[in-house]
Coordinates of C-alpha atoms in Angstrom, one line a residue:
M1 CA 0.0 0.0 0.0
K2 CA 1.3 3.4 -0.9
I3 CA 0.8 6.5 1.1
E4 CA 2.0 10.1 0.4
V5 CA 2.7 12.2 3.4
K6 CA 2.5 15.9 2.8
F7 CA 4.0 18.4 5.2
F8 CA 2.8 22.0 5.5
A9 CA 3.8 25.3 7.1
T10 CA 6.7 25.2 9.6
L11 CA 6.8 21.4 9.6
R12 CA 7.7 21.6 5.9
L13 CA 10.4 24.2 6.6
Y14 CA 11.7 22.1 9.5
L15 CA 12.0 18.9 7.6
G16 CA 13.1 20.5 4.3
V17 CA 10.7 18.5 2.2
A18 CA 7.2 19.0 0.9
S19 CA 6.2 15.4 0.9
I20 CA 7.4 11.8 1.0
N21 CA 6.1 8.5 -0.3
L22 CA 6.0 5.5 2.0
E23 CA 5.2 1.9 1.2
I24 CA 3.4 -0.1 4.0
N25 CA 2.6 -3.8 4.0
K26 CA -0.5 -3.6 6.2
P27 CA -2.7 -0.8 7.7
I28 CA -1.1 1.2 10.5
T29 CA -2.3 3.7 13.0
V30 CA -1.5 7.4 12.7
D31 CA 0.6 6.9 15.9
N32 CA 2.6 4.2 14.0
L33 CA 2.9 6.6 11.0
I34 CA 4.4 9.3 13.3
D35 CA 6.9 6.7 14.6
M36 CA 7.8 5.9 11.0
L37 CA 8.4 9.6 10.3
V38 CA 10.6 9.8 13.4
E39 CA 12.7 6.9 12.1
K40 CA 12.8 8.1 8.5
F41 CA 14.0 11.6 9.5
N42 CA 16.0 10.3 12.5
D43 CA 14.4 13.1 14.5
K44 CA 12.4 12.5 17.8
K45 CA 11.3 16.1 17.8
I46 CA 8.8 15.3 15.1
R47 CA 6.7 13.4 17.7
D48 CA 7.1 16.3 20.2
Y49 CA 6.1 18.7 17.4
L50 CA 2.8 16.9 16.7
V51 CA 1.8 14.9 19.8
E52 CA 1.3 15.7 23.4
G53 CA 1.0 12.6 25.6
K54 CA -1.4 10.3 23.8
K55 CA -3.3 13.0 21.9
I56 CA -2.6 15.2 19.0
K57 CA -1.2 18.5 20.1
I58 CA -3.7 21.4 20.1
G59 CA -3.6 23.2 16.8
T60 CA -2.2 20.2 14.9
M61 CA -4.3 18.9 12.0
I62 CA -3.8 15.6 10.3
L63 CA -6.0 14.7 7.4
I64 CA -6.3 11.3 5.8
N65 CA -7.7 11.7 2.3
G66 CA -9.2 15.0 3.4
K67 CA -10.7 13.7 6.6
N68 CA -9.5 15.1 9.9
I69 CA -8.5 12.3 12.3
I70 CA -9.9 14.3 15.2
H71 CA -13.3 13.3 13.8
L72 CA -12.2 9.7 13.3
N73 CA -10.2 7.8 15.9
G74 CA -7.4 10.3 16.7
L75 CA -4.0 8.7 16.8
D76 CA -5.6 5.3 16.6
T77 CA -7.1 6.1 13.2
M78 CA -6.0 3.5 10.6
V79 CA -4.0 4.5 7.6
E80 CA -4.2 2.2 4.6
E81 CA -3.3 4.3 1.5
G82 CA -3.8 7.7 0.1
I83 CA -2.7 11.1 1.0
I84 CA -1.9 12.1 4.6
S85 CA -1.6 15.9 5.1
I86 CA 0.0 17.1 8.3
F87 CA -0.4 20.7 9.5
P88 CA 1.6 21.6 12.6
P89 CA 0.2 24.0 15.2
A90 CA 0.1 27.6 14.0
G91 CA 2.2 30.1 15.7
G92 CA 2.9 33.8 15.6
G93 CA 1.4 36.8 17.0

């Protein structure tokens, strides 16, 4: 199964890429996907950037094929294939 992970805003700047393609053998949770991103970029700050405890950080938005995971199962939402869009918390003043 192929998934494309798109990064937006400051997360895109931080990682230095707009998107990556991943191949998975079986459906995984969003939480597992974040672990895969941590491993792929060798950067544990990615999890800190997006997750607080066992919940998505306030202001973070993760869409699976256009559906916000907050309205699905949160970090336990299953990812099978398609486009995952990750928007980090907005900042500024």
